[in-house]
GROMACS .gro file of C-alpha atoms in nm:
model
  193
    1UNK     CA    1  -2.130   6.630  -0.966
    2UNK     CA    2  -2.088   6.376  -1.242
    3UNK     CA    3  -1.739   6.266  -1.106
    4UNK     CA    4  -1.816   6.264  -0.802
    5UNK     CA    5  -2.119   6.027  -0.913
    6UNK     CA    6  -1.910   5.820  -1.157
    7UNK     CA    7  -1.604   5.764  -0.820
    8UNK     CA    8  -1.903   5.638  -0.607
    9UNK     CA    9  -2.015   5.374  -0.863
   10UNK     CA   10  -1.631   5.304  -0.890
   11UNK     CA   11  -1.611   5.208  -0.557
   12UNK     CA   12  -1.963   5.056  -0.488
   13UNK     CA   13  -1.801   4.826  -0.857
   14UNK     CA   14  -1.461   4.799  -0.631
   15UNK     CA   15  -1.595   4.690  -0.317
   16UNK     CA   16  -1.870   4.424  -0.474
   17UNK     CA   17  -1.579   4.287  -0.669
   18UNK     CA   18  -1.354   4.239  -0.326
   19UNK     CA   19  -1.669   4.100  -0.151
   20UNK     CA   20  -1.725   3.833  -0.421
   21UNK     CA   21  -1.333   3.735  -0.475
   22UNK     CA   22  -1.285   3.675  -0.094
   23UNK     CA   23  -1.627   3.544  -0.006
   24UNK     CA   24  -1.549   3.288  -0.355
   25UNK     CA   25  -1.228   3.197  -0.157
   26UNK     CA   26  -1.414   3.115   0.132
   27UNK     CA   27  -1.671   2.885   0.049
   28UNK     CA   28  -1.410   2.700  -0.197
   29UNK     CA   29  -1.188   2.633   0.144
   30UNK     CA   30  -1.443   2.495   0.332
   31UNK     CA   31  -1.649   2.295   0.095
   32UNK     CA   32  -1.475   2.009  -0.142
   33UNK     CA   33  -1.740   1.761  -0.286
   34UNK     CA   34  -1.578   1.401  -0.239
   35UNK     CA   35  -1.636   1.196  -0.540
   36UNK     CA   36  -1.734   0.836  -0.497
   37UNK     CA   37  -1.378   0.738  -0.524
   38UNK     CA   38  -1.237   0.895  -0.286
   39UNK     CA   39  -1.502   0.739  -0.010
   40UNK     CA   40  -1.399   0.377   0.122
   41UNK     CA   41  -1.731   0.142   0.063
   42UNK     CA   42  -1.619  -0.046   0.366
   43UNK     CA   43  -1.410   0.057   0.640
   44UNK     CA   44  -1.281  -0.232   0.911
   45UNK     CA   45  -1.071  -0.166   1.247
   46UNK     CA   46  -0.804  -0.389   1.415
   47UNK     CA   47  -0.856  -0.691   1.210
   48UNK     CA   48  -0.770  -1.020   1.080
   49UNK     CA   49  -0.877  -1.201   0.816
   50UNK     CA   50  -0.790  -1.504   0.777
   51UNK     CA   51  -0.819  -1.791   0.435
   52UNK     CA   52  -0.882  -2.137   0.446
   53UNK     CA   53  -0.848  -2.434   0.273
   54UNK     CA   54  -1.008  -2.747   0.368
   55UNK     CA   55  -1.077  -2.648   0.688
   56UNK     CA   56  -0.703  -2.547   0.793
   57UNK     CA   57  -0.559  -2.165   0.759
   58UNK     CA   58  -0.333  -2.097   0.457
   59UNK     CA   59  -0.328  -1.713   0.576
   60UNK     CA   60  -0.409  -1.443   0.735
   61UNK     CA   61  -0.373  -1.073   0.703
   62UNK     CA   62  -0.409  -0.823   0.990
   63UNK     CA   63  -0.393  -0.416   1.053
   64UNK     CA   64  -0.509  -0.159   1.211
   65UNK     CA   65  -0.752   0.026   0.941
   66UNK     CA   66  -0.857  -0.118   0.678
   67UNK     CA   67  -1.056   0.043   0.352
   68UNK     CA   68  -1.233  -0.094   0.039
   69UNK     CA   69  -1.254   0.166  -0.228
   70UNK     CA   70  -1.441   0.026  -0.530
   71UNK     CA   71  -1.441  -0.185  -0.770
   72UNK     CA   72  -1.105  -0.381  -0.636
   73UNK     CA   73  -0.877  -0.161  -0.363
   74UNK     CA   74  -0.797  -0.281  -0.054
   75UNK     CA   75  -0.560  -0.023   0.174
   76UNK     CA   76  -0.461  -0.180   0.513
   77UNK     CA   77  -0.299   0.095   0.729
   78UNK     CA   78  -0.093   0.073   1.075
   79UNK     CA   79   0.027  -0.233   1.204
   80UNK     CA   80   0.018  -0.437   0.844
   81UNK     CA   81   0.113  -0.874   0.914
   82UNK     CA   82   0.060  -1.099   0.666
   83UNK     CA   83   0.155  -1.450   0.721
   84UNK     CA   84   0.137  -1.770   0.453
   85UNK     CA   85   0.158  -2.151   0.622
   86UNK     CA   86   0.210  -2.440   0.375
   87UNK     CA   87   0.373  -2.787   0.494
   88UNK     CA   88   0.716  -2.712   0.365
   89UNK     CA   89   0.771  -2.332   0.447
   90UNK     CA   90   0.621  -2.057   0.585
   91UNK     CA   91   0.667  -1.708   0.503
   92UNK     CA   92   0.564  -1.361   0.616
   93UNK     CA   93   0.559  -0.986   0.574
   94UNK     CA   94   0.539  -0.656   0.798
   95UNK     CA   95   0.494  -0.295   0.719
   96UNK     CA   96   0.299  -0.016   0.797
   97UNK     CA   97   0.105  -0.007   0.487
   98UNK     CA   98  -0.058  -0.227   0.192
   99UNK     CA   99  -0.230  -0.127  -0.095
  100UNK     CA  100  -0.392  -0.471  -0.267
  101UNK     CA  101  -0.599  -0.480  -0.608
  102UNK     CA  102  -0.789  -0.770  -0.651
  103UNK     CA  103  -0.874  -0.923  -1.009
  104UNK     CA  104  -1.221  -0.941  -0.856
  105UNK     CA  105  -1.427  -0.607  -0.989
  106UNK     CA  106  -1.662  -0.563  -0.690
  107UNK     CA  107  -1.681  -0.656  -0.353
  108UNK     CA  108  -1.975  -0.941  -0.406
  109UNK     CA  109  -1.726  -1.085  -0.646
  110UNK     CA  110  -1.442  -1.062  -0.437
  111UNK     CA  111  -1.618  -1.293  -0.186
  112UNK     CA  112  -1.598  -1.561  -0.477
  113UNK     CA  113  -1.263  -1.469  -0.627
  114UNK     CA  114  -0.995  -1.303  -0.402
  115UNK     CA  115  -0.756  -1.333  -0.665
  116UNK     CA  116  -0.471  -1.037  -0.641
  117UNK     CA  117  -0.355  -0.875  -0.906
  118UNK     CA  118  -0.093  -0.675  -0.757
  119UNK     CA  119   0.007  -0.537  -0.382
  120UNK     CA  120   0.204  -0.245  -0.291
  121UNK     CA  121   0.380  -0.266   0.036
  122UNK     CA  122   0.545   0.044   0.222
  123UNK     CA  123   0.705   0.227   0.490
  124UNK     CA  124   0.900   0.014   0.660
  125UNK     CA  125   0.892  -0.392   0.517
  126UNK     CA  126   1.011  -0.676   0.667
  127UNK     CA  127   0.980  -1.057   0.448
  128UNK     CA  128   1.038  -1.340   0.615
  129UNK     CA  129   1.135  -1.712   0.466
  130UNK     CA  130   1.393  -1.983   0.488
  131UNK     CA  131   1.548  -1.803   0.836
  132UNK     CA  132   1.600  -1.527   0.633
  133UNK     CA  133   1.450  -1.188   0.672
  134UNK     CA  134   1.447  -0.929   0.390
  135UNK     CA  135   1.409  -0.495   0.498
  136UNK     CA  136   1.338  -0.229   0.272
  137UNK     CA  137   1.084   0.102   0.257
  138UNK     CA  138   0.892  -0.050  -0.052
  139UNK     CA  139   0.808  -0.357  -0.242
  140UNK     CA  140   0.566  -0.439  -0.536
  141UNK     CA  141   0.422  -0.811  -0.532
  142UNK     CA  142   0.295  -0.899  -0.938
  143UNK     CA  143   0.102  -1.229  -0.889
  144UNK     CA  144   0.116  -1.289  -1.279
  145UNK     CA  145   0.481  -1.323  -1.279
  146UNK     CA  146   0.465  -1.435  -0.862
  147UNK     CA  147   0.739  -1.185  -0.768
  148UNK     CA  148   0.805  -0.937  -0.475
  149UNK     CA  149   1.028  -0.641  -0.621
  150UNK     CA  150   1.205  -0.295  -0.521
  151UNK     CA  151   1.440  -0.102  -0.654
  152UNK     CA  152   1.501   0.049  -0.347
  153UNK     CA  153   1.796  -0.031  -0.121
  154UNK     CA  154   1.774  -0.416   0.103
  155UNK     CA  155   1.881  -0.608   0.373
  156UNK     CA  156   1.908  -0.916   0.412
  157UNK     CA  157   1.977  -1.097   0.731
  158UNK     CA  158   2.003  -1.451   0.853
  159UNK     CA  159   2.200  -1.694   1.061
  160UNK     CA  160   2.504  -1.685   0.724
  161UNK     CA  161   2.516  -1.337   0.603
  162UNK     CA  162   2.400  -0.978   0.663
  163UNK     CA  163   2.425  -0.818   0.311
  164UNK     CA  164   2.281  -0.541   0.166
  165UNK     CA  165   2.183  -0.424  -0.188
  166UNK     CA  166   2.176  -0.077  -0.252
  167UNK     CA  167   1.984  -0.088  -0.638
  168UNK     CA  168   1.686  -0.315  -0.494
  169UNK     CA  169   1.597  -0.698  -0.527
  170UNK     CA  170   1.360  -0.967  -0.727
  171UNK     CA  171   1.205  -1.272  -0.519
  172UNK     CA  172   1.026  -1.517  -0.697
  173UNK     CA  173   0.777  -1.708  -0.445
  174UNK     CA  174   0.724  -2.018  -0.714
  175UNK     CA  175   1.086  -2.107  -0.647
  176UNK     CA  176   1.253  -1.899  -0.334
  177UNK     CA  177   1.474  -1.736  -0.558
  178UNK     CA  178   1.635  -1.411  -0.448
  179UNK     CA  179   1.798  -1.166  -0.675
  180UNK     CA  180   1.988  -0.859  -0.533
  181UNK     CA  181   2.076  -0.567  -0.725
  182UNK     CA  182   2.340  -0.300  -0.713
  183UNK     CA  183   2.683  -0.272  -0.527
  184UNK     CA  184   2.676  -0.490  -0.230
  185UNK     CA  185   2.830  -0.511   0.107
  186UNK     CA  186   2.766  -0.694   0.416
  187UNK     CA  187   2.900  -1.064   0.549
  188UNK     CA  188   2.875  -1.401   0.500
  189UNK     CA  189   2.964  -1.685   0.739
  190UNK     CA  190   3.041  -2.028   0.560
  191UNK     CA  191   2.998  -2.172   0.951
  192UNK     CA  192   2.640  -2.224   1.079
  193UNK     CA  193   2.618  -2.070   1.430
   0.00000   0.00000   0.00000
């Protein structure tokens, strides 16, 4: 009689453990709590914003979905242009996705100081300037130092030369200066066609 009593509670022990493991698994599965971080505080579709100075557009930035995570993310999905127009040159950028952190730490701040601090661009990156245009999977812009950089491999097309850098590249903005890394190959034409 006692065994017999003690394999019951064994079992009853056995089966309560089982129930609580898998029911545990369950509700862990289904439920995640989202912290505040992970929640955009504003999310746009099919935009464009664009910036002005004295009444004329400097640039514009467009995409598909766009979220603001505070204090200072931007992330532009699907569709990513970004354009600059000043007298002299104009320049502009593709992809499929931009992260952006502003210096500004807020978004009522950020409507006084759009300042970046530093962009990532991805997933397929085109740069256009001087009739050139520049391809890679990923660039970093630094607006302290005002360069565009990868270490990923480039290509660089325009009317004189179709190279391409397979250790990455440095473009300073301030000056139009392009450094490309790595061994290259590719052509150049000394005849403009």
């Amino acid at each position: 009689m006692g065994k017999q009593f003690l394999v019951a509670v064994f079992i009853m022990v056995l089966g309560a453990a089982c129930y609580v493991f898998f029911k545990r698994d369950v509700s862990q599965s289904q439920y995640r709590p989202v912290t505040k971080e992970q929640t955009p505080r504003v999310t746009i579709e099919d935009f464009t914003i664009y910036k002005y100075e004295d009444h004329r557009v400097v640039s514009s930035m467009s995409g598909k979905l766009g979220s603001f995570y505070d204090p200072s993310t931007l992330e532009i999905i699907g569709e990513v242009r970004g354009t600059e127009q000043n007298k002299e040159k104009n320049k502009s950028f593709a992809s499929e996705s931009l992260t952006v952190h502003f210096k500004a730490k807020g978004l009522s701040l950020l409507s006084k100081d759009n300042t970046i601090e530093d962009a990532e661009i991805e997933n397929q990156v085109r740069f256009q300037y001087d009739g050139a245009t520049l391809f890679t999977d990923y660039a970093r812009y630094l607006q302290d130092e005002e360069k565009l950089s990868s270490s990923l491999p480039v290509r660089i097309q325009s009317k004189l030369m179709d190279v391409m850098g397979t250790k990455g590249f440095d473009y300073f903005s301030k000056t139009n200066f392009l450094q490309v890394y790595g061994p290259m190959e590719g052509t150049l034409s000394a005849i403009d066609k």
